[in-house]
Amino acid sequence: MSDILVVNSGSSSLKYQLIEMTTERTLASGLIERIGEAGGGRAVHTLPWDEVPSVDRTDAPSTTERELPVRDHVAAFGVMLEAFEAHGPSLDSHRPVAVGHRVVHGGKRFFEPTVVTELVKINIADLAELAPLHNPANLQGIEAAQQVFPDVPHVVVFDTAFHQTLPPAAYTYAIDADVAEQYRVRRYGFHGTSHKYVSEQAAQLVGRPLAELKQLVLHLGNGASITAIDGGRSVETSMGMTPLEGLVMGTRSGDIDPAVLVHLHRRAGYDFDDLDTLLNKRSGLLGLAGTNDVRDVLAGRAGGDDAATLAFDVYVHRLKAYVGAYYAQLGGVDVISFTAGVGENAAPVRAAALAGLERLGIAIDASRNEAQSHEARVISTDASEVVVLVVHTNEELEIARQTLEVVRG
Ligand code: ADP
């Protein structure tokens, strides 16, 4: 047996997935949300169809849901254990050999998956300065999981790690160098686990060695980023010191003239918390169209809604600008992959982002692009020099793979 439990702990949520590593099959996954909230929490546990006892098989997959109070992260792990006990698979026969944890910010210290020690935890806590919403919550999850699984190694996999190969020209902000050094102000990049996984899948799909390929990965979820990958190494990415920089996202503005902040402070009395909330939570598609869900934006646009149409246009305009910039940085591209909720599902976004780029060797096939499928697939024309793909991202599997690699040595 070589099962890995993957944990993604947020401030009020815990996501988990148990993966059997010989076949890389998910045995169960779950989400516990509203942890510590007065109104009570919610727990969902899902089994893939072939893990459901045959007498219970009705539809695939099988999901059970509970509403219950969940005091804190330790209690959330208790709820998870109860779900495994009640609905399977049994953790006695599927005892994880290690627990892999997603951690958002690894700063410049962590460039590879790392076994959790007291020192590692101190470093993750120290990096909370750069990711105040994420790292403390990740750490809470690690400490709770260590209480529940004290006898197995715990491994941390950082969202930033894949981007530690960025050259100085790409990660340095052009500000006073001493200030930047003192306060660790530089670009780190995020979604690294997804960019790495998808670029490896893409290389397999086109049947060429990763080392030979120049790739763009467009991770378009609620958060969104694009990465230029040369020979398997991240060389440029759109998120910066925090996940706010770069593309237009569900609720984040992405790139903006920094002087806008000064202006809003001086003219409208916004303080730093107001600005943080404005740019991270009230901007992007939500700010422009009143919804952060691309499905609603597409529906609004199809129905002739002006705000939804503008939101769509701004979103793909930025995306195309980045595709062009990174194409230039790489000096050409072999493969472009779309991934995550928007990238995998929103055909109009893919079509508009790459429209009119035939002179760059990029041509989308309309019917391939519009076909709905969960399979990884080519959506460019046979004549397109650049192969354009839709690839399902699987950050949990990537974390599990890296965790196993570390514990196997
Ligand atoms: P997260 O960044 O939260 O992990 P996901 O990668 O799951 O997000 O992406 C979530 C987003 O994907 C949703 O907010 C929605 O905008 C978009 N999305 C999901 N399904 C579709 C769909 N069928 N068509 C268009 N957009 C979709």
CSV table of C-alpha atoms and ligand atoms in Angstrom, one decimal:
chain,number,residue,atom,x,y,z
A,1,MET,CA,0.0,0.0,0.0
A,2,SER,CA,1.2,3.5,-0.7
A,3,ASP,CA,-1.6,5.9,0.0
A,4,ILE,CA,-1.0,9.6,0.4
A,5,LEU,CA,-3.4,12.0,2.2
A,6,VAL,CA,-3.3,15.4,0.6
A,7,VAL,CA,-4.5,18.3,2.8
A,8,ASN,CA,-5.3,21.9,1.7
A,9,SER,CA,-6.1,23.9,4.8
A,10,GLY,CA,-7.7,27.4,4.5
A,11,SER,CA,-8.6,29.7,7.4
A,12,SER,CA,-12.1,28.2,7.6
A,13,SER,CA,-11.9,25.2,5.4
A,14,LEU,CA,-10.2,21.9,5.0
A,15,LYS,CA,-10.0,20.0,1.8
A,16,TYR,CA,-8.6,16.5,1.7
A,17,GLN,CA,-8.0,13.7,-0.8
A,18,LEU,CA,-6.7,10.2,-0.2
A,19,ILE,CA,-4.8,9.0,-3.3
A,20,GLU,CA,-3.6,5.4,-4.0
A,21,MET,CA,-0.2,6.0,-5.6
A,22,THR,CA,0.4,2.8,-7.5
A,23,THR,CA,-2.6,3.6,-9.7
A,24,GLU,CA,-2.8,7.3,-8.8
A,25,ARG,CA,-6.5,6.8,-8.1
A,26,THR,CA,-8.4,9.1,-5.7
A,27,LEU,CA,-10.0,6.8,-3.1
A,28,ALA,CA,-11.9,9.6,-1.4
A,29,SER,CA,-12.0,13.3,-1.2
A,30,GLY,CA,-13.8,15.8,1.0
A,31,LEU,CA,-14.3,19.3,2.1
A,32,ILE,CA,-15.1,20.7,5.6
A,33,GLU,CA,-16.1,24.3,5.5
A,34,ARG,CA,-17.2,27.1,7.9
A,35,ILE,CA,-14.8,25.8,10.5
A,36,GLY,CA,-15.1,27.8,13.7
A,37,GLU,CA,-18.2,29.7,12.4
A,38,ALA,CA,-21.1,30.3,14.8
A,39,GLY,CA,-23.7,29.1,12.4
A,40,GLY,CA,-22.0,25.7,12.2
A,41,GLY,CA,-20.0,23.9,9.6
A,42,ARG,CA,-20.6,21.6,6.6
A,43,ALA,CA,-18.8,18.4,5.7
A,44,VAL,CA,-18.8,16.7,2.3
A,45,HIS,CA,-17.2,13.3,1.7
A,46,THR,CA,-17.1,11.9,-1.8
A,47,LEU,CA,-16.2,8.4,-3.1
A,48,PRO,CA,-15.5,7.6,-6.7
A,49,TRP,CA,-18.0,5.2,-8.1
A,50,ASP,CA,-15.8,2.1,-7.9
A,51,GLU,CA,-15.1,2.7,-4.2
A,52,VAL,CA,-18.8,2.6,-3.4
A,53,PRO,CA,-20.0,-0.8,-2.0
A,54,SER,CA,-22.0,-2.4,-4.9
A,55,VAL,CA,-25.2,-2.5,-2.9
A,56,ASP,CA,-25.2,1.3,-2.5
A,57,ARG,CA,-24.4,2.1,-6.2
A,58,THR,CA,-26.9,4.4,-7.6
A,59,ASP,CA,-25.0,7.1,-9.4
A,60,ALA,CA,-21.4,8.3,-9.7
A,61,PRO,CA,-19.7,9.6,-7.7
A,62,SER,CA,-21.2,9.1,-4.2
A,63,THR,CA,-21.3,12.1,-2.0
A,64,THR,CA,-22.4,12.4,1.6
A,65,GLU,CA,-23.1,15.7,3.3
A,66,ARG,CA,-23.4,16.7,6.9
A,67,GLU,CA,-24.2,20.0,8.7
A,68,LEU,CA,-22.5,20.1,12.1
A,69,PRO,CA,-20.5,22.4,14.4
A,70,VAL,CA,-16.7,22.3,13.7
A,71,ARG,CA,-14.8,24.1,16.4
A,72,ASP,CA,-11.4,24.3,14.9
A,73,HIS,CA,-9.0,22.5,12.5
A,74,VAL,CA,-8.3,19.6,15.0
A,75,ALA,CA,-12.1,19.1,15.2
A,76,ALA,CA,-12.2,19.2,11.4
A,77,PHE,CA,-9.7,16.3,11.1
A,78,GLY,CA,-12.0,14.4,13.6
A,79,VAL,CA,-14.9,15.0,11.2
A,80,MET,CA,-12.8,13.7,8.4
A,81,LEU,CA,-11.9,10.6,10.3
A,82,GLU,CA,-15.5,9.9,11.1
A,83,ALA,CA,-16.4,10.3,7.4
A,84,PHE,CA,-13.7,7.7,6.5
A,85,GLU,CA,-15.0,5.4,9.2
A,86,ALA,CA,-18.7,5.8,8.2
A,87,HIS,CA,-18.4,5.8,4.4
A,88,GLY,CA,-14.9,4.4,3.7
A,89,PRO,CA,-12.5,3.5,2.6
A,90,SER,CA,-11.2,2.3,5.9
A,91,LEU,CA,-8.0,4.0,7.0
A,92,ASP,CA,-7.0,0.8,8.8
A,93,SER,CA,-6.5,-0.8,5.4
A,94,HIS,CA,-5.6,2.5,3.6
A,95,ARG,CA,-3.3,4.0,6.2
A,96,PRO,CA,-1.5,7.0,4.5
A,97,VAL,CA,2.3,6.6,4.4
A,98,ALA,CA,2.6,10.4,4.5
A,99,VAL,CA,0.5,13.5,4.5
A,100,GLY,CA,1.1,16.2,1.8
A,101,HIS,CA,0.2,19.7,2.6
A,102,ARG,CA,-0.3,22.6,0.3
A,103,VAL,CA,1.3,25.8,1.6
A,104,VAL,CA,0.9,29.0,-0.4
A,105,HIS,CA,4.0,31.0,0.3
A,106,GLY,CA,7.5,29.5,0.5
A,107,GLY,CA,9.3,32.8,0.0
A,108,LYS,CA,12.8,32.3,-1.5
A,109,ARG,CA,13.7,29.7,1.2
A,110,PHE,CA,11.6,26.8,-0.1
A,111,PHE,CA,12.2,25.7,-3.7
A,112,GLU,CA,11.2,22.0,-3.3
A,113,PRO,CA,8.9,19.8,-1.3
A,114,THR,CA,10.1,19.6,2.3
A,115,VAL,CA,9.5,17.3,5.3
A,116,VAL,CA,7.9,19.2,8.1
A,117,THR,CA,10.2,19.9,11.1
A,118,GLU,CA,9.9,22.4,13.9
A,119,LEU,CA,12.2,24.7,11.9
A,120,VAL,CA,10.2,24.4,8.8
A,121,LYS,CA,7.1,25.4,10.7
A,122,ILE,CA,8.9,28.4,12.1
A,123,ASN,CA,9.8,29.4,8.6
A,124,ILE,CA,6.3,29.0,7.3
A,125,ALA,CA,5.0,31.2,10.2
A,126,ASP,CA,7.7,33.8,9.4
A,127,LEU,CA,6.5,33.9,5.8
A,128,ALA,CA,3.0,34.8,7.0
A,129,GLU,CA,4.3,38.4,6.6
A,130,LEU,CA,4.1,37.8,2.8
A,131,ALA,CA,0.9,35.8,2.8
A,132,PRO,CA,-1.1,36.8,5.9
A,133,LEU,CA,-4.3,35.1,4.9
A,134,HIS,CA,-2.9,31.8,3.7
A,135,ASN,CA,0.3,30.7,5.6
A,136,PRO,CA,-1.2,30.9,9.1
A,137,ALA,CA,-4.2,28.8,8.0
A,138,ASN,CA,-1.9,26.3,6.2
A,139,LEU,CA,0.2,26.0,9.4
A,140,GLN,CA,-2.9,25.4,11.5
A,141,GLY,CA,-3.8,22.5,9.2
A,142,ILE,CA,-0.3,21.1,9.5
A,143,GLU,CA,-0.3,21.2,13.3
A,144,ALA,CA,-3.8,19.6,13.5
A,145,ALA,CA,-2.8,16.9,11.0
A,146,GLN,CA,0.3,16.1,13.0
A,147,GLN,CA,-1.9,15.5,16.1
A,148,VAL,CA,-4.1,13.2,14.1
A,149,PHE,CA,-1.4,11.4,12.2
A,150,PRO,CA,1.6,11.6,14.6
A,151,ASP,CA,3.5,8.6,13.2
A,152,VAL,CA,3.8,9.5,9.5
A,153,PRO,CA,6.0,12.1,7.8
A,154,HIS,CA,4.2,15.4,6.8
A,155,VAL,CA,5.5,17.1,3.7
A,156,VAL,CA,4.9,20.7,2.6
A,157,VAL,CA,4.5,21.6,-1.1
A,158,PHE,CA,4.6,25.3,-1.8
A,159,ASP,CA,2.7,27.2,-4.5
A,160,THR,CA,5.7,29.4,-5.0
A,161,ALA,CA,8.4,26.6,-5.3
A,162,PHE,CA,8.1,26.0,-9.1
A,163,HIS,CA,8.8,29.6,-9.8
A,164,GLN,CA,12.1,29.7,-7.9
A,165,THR,CA,13.8,29.2,-11.3
A,166,LEU,CA,12.7,32.7,-12.4
A,167,PRO,CA,15.7,34.7,-13.5
A,168,PRO,CA,16.5,37.9,-11.5
A,169,ALA,CA,15.3,40.0,-14.5
A,170,ALA,CA,11.9,38.5,-14.1
A,171,TYR,CA,11.5,38.5,-10.4
A,172,THR,CA,13.0,41.9,-9.5
A,173,TYR,CA,10.7,44.9,-9.1
A,174,ALA,CA,12.3,48.1,-10.3
A,175,ILE,CA,12.2,49.9,-6.9
A,176,ASP,CA,14.8,51.0,-4.4
A,177,ALA,CA,17.0,47.9,-4.1
A,178,ASP,CA,17.6,48.3,-0.3
A,179,VAL,CA,13.9,48.6,0.4
A,180,ALA,CA,13.2,45.5,-1.7
A,181,GLU,CA,15.9,43.5,0.1
A,182,GLN,CA,14.9,44.6,3.6
A,183,TYR,CA,11.2,43.8,3.1
A,184,ARG,CA,11.6,40.8,0.8
A,185,VAL,CA,9.7,42.6,-1.9
A,186,ARG,CA,10.1,40.7,-5.2
A,187,ARG,CA,8.0,38.5,-7.4
A,188,TYR,CA,7.4,35.0,-6.2
A,189,GLY,CA,4.6,33.6,-8.4
A,190,PHE,CA,1.8,31.2,-7.4
A,191,HIS,CA,-0.2,28.3,-8.7
A,192,GLY,CA,3.2,26.6,-9.2
A,193,THR,CA,1.9,23.1,-8.5
A,194,SER,CA,-0.7,23.4,-11.2
A,195,HIS,CA,1.7,25.0,-13.7
A,196,LYS,CA,4.2,22.2,-13.2
A,197,TYR,CA,1.6,19.5,-13.4
A,198,VAL,CA,0.0,20.8,-16.5
A,199,SER,CA,3.2,21.5,-18.3
A,200,GLU,CA,4.3,17.9,-17.7
A,201,GLN,CA,0.9,16.6,-18.9
A,202,ALA,CA,1.1,18.7,-22.0
A,203,ALA,CA,4.6,17.3,-22.9
A,204,GLN,CA,3.1,13.8,-22.6
A,205,LEU,CA,0.2,14.8,-24.7
A,206,VAL,CA,2.3,16.2,-27.6
A,207,GLY,CA,4.7,13.3,-27.2
A,208,ARG,CA,7.8,15.4,-26.9
A,209,PRO,CA,10.4,15.7,-24.0
A,210,LEU,CA,9.6,18.4,-21.5
A,211,ALA,CA,13.2,19.6,-21.8
A,212,GLU,CA,12.7,20.6,-25.5
A,213,LEU,CA,9.5,22.5,-25.1
A,214,LYS,CA,8.7,26.2,-24.8
A,215,GLN,CA,5.3,26.3,-23.1
A,216,LEU,CA,2.6,28.7,-21.8
A,217,VAL,CA,0.3,27.5,-19.2
A,218,LEU,CA,-2.8,29.6,-18.6
A,219,HIS,CA,-4.3,28.7,-15.2
A,220,LEU,CA,-7.7,30.4,-15.2
A,221,GLY,CA,-9.7,29.7,-12.1
A,222,ASN,CA,-11.1,32.1,-9.6
A,223,GLY,CA,-7.5,33.2,-9.2
A,224,ALA,CA,-5.6,33.3,-12.5
A,225,SER,CA,-2.0,33.3,-13.7
A,226,ILE,CA,0.0,32.5,-16.8
A,227,THR,CA,3.5,31.0,-16.7
A,228,ALA,CA,6.2,30.8,-19.4
A,229,ILE,CA,8.0,27.5,-19.1
A,230,ASP,CA,11.2,26.8,-20.9
A,231,GLY,CA,12.4,23.2,-20.8
A,232,GLY,CA,10.3,22.4,-17.8
A,233,ARG,CA,11.5,25.5,-15.8
A,234,SER,CA,9.3,28.4,-14.9
A,235,VAL,CA,11.0,31.5,-16.4
A,236,GLU,CA,8.2,34.1,-16.1
A,237,THR,CA,4.9,34.2,-14.3
A,238,SER,CA,2.2,36.8,-13.9
A,239,MET,CA,1.5,36.7,-10.2
A,240,GLY,CA,4.0,38.7,-8.1
A,241,MET,CA,4.9,39.1,-4.4
A,242,THR,CA,1.2,38.3,-3.8
A,243,PRO,CA,-1.4,36.7,-6.0
A,244,LEU,CA,-2.9,40.1,-6.8
A,245,GLU,CA,-0.6,40.9,-9.8
A,246,GLY,CA,-1.2,40.0,-13.4
A,247,LEU,CA,-4.3,38.8,-15.1
A,248,VAL,CA,-7.9,40.0,-14.4
A,249,MET,CA,-9.4,37.4,-12.0
A,250,GLY,CA,-12.7,36.6,-10.4
A,251,THR,CA,-12.5,39.3,-7.6
A,252,ARG,CA,-8.9,40.6,-8.1
A,253,SER,CA,-7.9,43.5,-10.3
A,254,GLY,CA,-4.6,42.1,-11.5
A,255,ASP,CA,-2.2,44.7,-12.8
A,256,ILE,CA,-3.1,48.3,-12.0
A,257,ASP,CA,-1.2,51.6,-11.9
A,258,PRO,CA,0.1,51.7,-8.2
A,259,ALA,CA,-0.6,55.4,-8.2
A,260,VAL,CA,-4.3,54.6,-8.2
A,261,LEU,CA,-3.9,53.5,-4.6
A,262,VAL,CA,-2.3,56.8,-3.7
A,263,HIS,CA,-5.1,58.6,-5.5
A,264,LEU,CA,-7.9,56.7,-3.7
A,265,HIS,CA,-6.2,57.3,-0.4
A,266,ARG,CA,-5.8,61.1,-0.9
A,267,ARG,CA,-9.1,61.7,-2.7
A,268,ALA,CA,-11.5,59.2,-1.2
A,269,GLY,CA,-9.9,58.5,2.2
A,270,TYR,CA,-9.3,54.8,1.5
A,271,ASP,CA,-7.0,53.3,4.1
A,272,PHE,CA,-4.8,50.2,3.5
A,273,ASP,CA,-7.5,47.7,4.5
A,274,ASP,CA,-10.0,49.4,2.3
A,275,LEU,CA,-7.6,49.2,-0.6
A,276,ASP,CA,-6.7,45.6,0.1
A,277,THR,CA,-10.4,44.7,0.1
A,278,LEU,CA,-11.1,46.7,-3.0
A,279,LEU,CA,-8.4,45.2,-5.1
A,280,ASN,CA,-8.5,41.6,-3.8
A,281,LYS,CA,-12.2,41.1,-3.1
A,282,ARG,CA,-14.3,43.7,-5.0
A,283,SER,CA,-12.5,44.0,-8.3
A,284,GLY,CA,-11.9,41.8,-11.4
A,285,LEU,CA,-15.0,40.3,-13.0
A,286,LEU,CA,-17.0,41.0,-9.8
A,287,GLY,CA,-16.1,44.7,-9.8
A,288,LEU,CA,-17.0,45.0,-13.5
A,289,ALA,CA,-20.0,42.8,-13.9
A,290,GLY,CA,-21.3,42.1,-10.4
A,291,THR,CA,-20.3,38.4,-10.5
A,292,ASN,CA,-17.1,36.6,-10.2
A,293,ASP,CA,-18.4,33.5,-12.0
A,294,VAL,CA,-17.4,33.4,-15.7
A,295,ARG,CA,-20.6,31.3,-16.4
A,296,ASP,CA,-22.7,34.3,-15.4
A,297,VAL,CA,-20.4,36.7,-17.3
A,298,LEU,CA,-20.8,34.6,-20.5
A,299,ALA,CA,-24.6,34.4,-20.0
A,300,GLY,CA,-24.8,38.1,-19.5
A,301,ARG,CA,-22.7,38.8,-22.6
A,302,ALA,CA,-24.8,36.4,-24.7
A,303,GLY,CA,-27.9,38.3,-23.5
A,304,GLY,CA,-26.4,41.6,-24.5
A,305,ASP,CA,-25.6,42.9,-21.0
A,306,ASP,CA,-23.1,45.8,-21.5
A,307,ALA,CA,-21.3,45.4,-18.1
A,308,ALA,CA,-20.8,41.6,-18.7
A,309,THR,CA,-19.5,42.3,-22.2
A,310,LEU,CA,-17.0,44.9,-21.0
A,311,ALA,CA,-15.9,42.5,-18.2
A,312,PHE,CA,-15.3,39.7,-20.7
A,313,ASP,CA,-13.4,42.1,-23.1
A,314,VAL,CA,-11.2,43.4,-20.3
A,315,TYR,CA,-10.5,39.9,-19.1
A,316,VAL,CA,-9.4,38.5,-22.5
A,317,HIS,CA,-7.6,41.7,-23.5
A,318,ARG,CA,-5.2,41.3,-20.5
A,319,LEU,CA,-4.9,37.6,-21.2
A,320,LYS,CA,-3.9,38.2,-24.8
A,321,ALA,CA,-1.4,40.9,-23.8
A,322,TYR,CA,0.3,38.4,-21.5
A,323,VAL,CA,0.3,35.7,-24.2
A,324,GLY,CA,2.1,38.1,-26.5
A,325,ALA,CA,4.6,39.3,-23.9
A,326,TYR,CA,5.5,35.8,-22.8
A,327,TYR,CA,5.7,34.6,-26.4
A,328,ALA,CA,8.3,37.3,-26.9
A,329,GLN,CA,10.2,36.4,-23.7
A,330,LEU,CA,10.4,32.8,-24.8
A,331,GLY,CA,11.3,33.6,-28.4
A,332,GLY,CA,8.5,31.4,-29.6
A,333,VAL,CA,6.1,28.8,-28.2
A,334,ASP,CA,5.5,25.2,-28.9
A,335,VAL,CA,2.5,24.5,-26.7
A,336,ILE,CA,-0.2,26.6,-25.0
A,337,SER,CA,-2.4,24.9,-22.3
A,338,PHE,CA,-5.6,26.2,-20.8
A,339,THR,CA,-6.4,24.8,-17.3
A,340,ALA,CA,-8.6,25.3,-14.2
A,341,GLY,CA,-12.3,26.1,-14.0
A,342,VAL,CA,-12.4,28.9,-16.6
A,343,GLY,CA,-9.6,27.5,-18.8
A,344,GLU,CA,-11.1,24.0,-18.9
A,345,ASN,CA,-14.7,25.1,-19.5
A,346,ALA,CA,-15.0,28.5,-21.1
A,347,ALA,CA,-14.6,28.1,-24.8
A,348,PRO,CA,-15.4,31.7,-25.6
A,349,VAL,CA,-12.6,32.9,-23.3
A,350,ARG,CA,-10.1,30.5,-25.0
A,351,ALA,CA,-11.2,31.6,-28.5
A,352,ALA,CA,-11.1,35.3,-27.8
A,353,ALA,CA,-7.7,35.2,-25.9
A,354,LEU,CA,-6.0,33.6,-28.9
A,355,ALA,CA,-8.0,35.2,-31.8
A,356,GLY,CA,-6.1,36.8,-34.6
A,357,LEU,CA,-2.7,35.3,-33.6
A,358,GLU,CA,-2.2,33.3,-36.8
A,359,ARG,CA,0.9,35.2,-37.7
A,360,LEU,CA,2.4,33.8,-34.4
A,361,GLY,CA,1.5,30.3,-35.6
A,362,ILE,CA,-1.5,30.1,-33.3
A,363,ALA,CA,-4.8,28.9,-34.8
A,364,ILE,CA,-7.8,27.5,-32.8
A,365,ASP,CA,-10.2,25.1,-34.4
A,366,ALA,CA,-13.7,26.4,-33.5
A,367,SER,CA,-15.4,23.0,-33.3
A,368,ARG,CA,-12.6,21.4,-31.3
A,369,ASN,CA,-12.6,24.4,-29.0
A,370,GLU,CA,-16.3,24.2,-28.4
A,371,ALA,CA,-16.5,20.4,-27.8
A,372,GLN,CA,-17.3,19.7,-24.2
A,373,SER,CA,-15.1,17.0,-22.6
A,374,HIS,CA,-13.2,16.3,-19.4
A,375,GLU,CA,-10.4,14.6,-21.4
A,376,ALA,CA,-7.2,16.5,-22.1
A,377,ARG,CA,-7.4,17.5,-25.8
A,378,VAL,CA,-6.0,19.5,-28.6
A,379,ILE,CA,-8.1,22.5,-29.7
A,380,SER,CA,-5.7,24.0,-32.3
A,381,THR,CA,-6.0,23.2,-36.0
A,382,ASP,CA,-3.8,20.6,-37.6
A,383,ALA,CA,-2.0,23.4,-39.4
A,384,SER,CA,-1.3,25.4,-36.2
A,385,GLU,CA,2.4,25.6,-35.5
A,386,VAL,CA,1.6,26.0,-31.8
A,387,VAL,CA,-0.3,23.2,-30.3
A,388,VAL,CA,-3.1,24.5,-28.1
A,389,LEU,CA,-4.4,22.2,-25.4
A,390,VAL,CA,-7.1,22.0,-22.7
A,391,VAL,CA,-5.7,20.1,-19.8
A,392,HIS,CA,-7.4,19.3,-16.5
A,393,THR,CA,-5.2,20.4,-13.6
A,394,ASN,CA,-4.8,18.1,-10.6
A,395,GLU,CA,-2.9,19.9,-7.9
A,396,GLU,CA,-3.7,17.2,-5.3
A,397,LEU,CA,-2.1,14.5,-7.4
A,398,GLU,CA,0.9,16.7,-8.0
A,399,ILE,CA,1.2,17.3,-4.2
A,400,ALA,CA,0.8,13.5,-3.6
A,401,ARG,CA,3.5,12.7,-6.2
A,402,GLN,CA,6.0,15.2,-4.7
A,403,THR,CA,5.2,14.0,-1.2
A,404,LEU,CA,5.8,10.4,-2.1
A,405,GLU,CA,9.1,11.3,-3.9
A,406,VAL,CA,10.3,13.1,-0.7
A,407,VAL,CA,9.4,10.2,1.7
A,408,ARG,CA,10.9,7.6,-0.6
A,409,GLY,CA,14.1,9.6,-0.8
B,1,ADP,P1,-10.4,28.1,-7.8
B,1,ADP,O1,-9.4,29.1,-8.3
B,1,ADP,O2,-11.3,28.6,-6.7
B,1,ADP,O3,-9.7,26.8,-7.5
B,1,ADP,P2,-11.6,26.8,-10.1
B,1,ADP,O4,-10.3,26.5,-10.9
B,1,ADP,O5,-12.4,25.8,-9.6
B,1,ADP,O6,-11.3,27.9,-9.0
B,1,ADP,O7,-12.4,27.8,-11.1
B,1,ADP,C1,-13.6,28.3,-10.6
B,1,ADP,C2,-14.2,29.2,-11.7
B,1,ADP,O8,-14.3,28.5,-12.9
B,1,ADP,C3,-15.7,29.6,-11.4
B,1,ADP,O9,-15.7,30.8,-10.6
B,1,ADP,C4,-16.2,29.9,-12.8
B,1,ADP,O10,-15.9,31.3,-13.1
B,1,ADP,C5,-15.4,29.0,-13.7
B,1,ADP,N1,-16.2,27.9,-14.3
B,1,ADP,C6,-16.5,26.8,-13.7
B,1,ADP,N2,-17.2,26.0,-14.6
B,1,ADP,C7,-17.4,26.8,-15.7
B,1,ADP,C8,-18.1,26.6,-17.0
B,1,ADP,N3,-18.7,25.5,-17.2
B,1,ADP,N4,-18.0,27.6,-17.9
B,1,ADP,C9,-17.3,28.7,-17.6
B,1,ADP,N5,-16.7,29.0,-16.4
B,1,ADP,C10,-16.7,28.0,-15.5
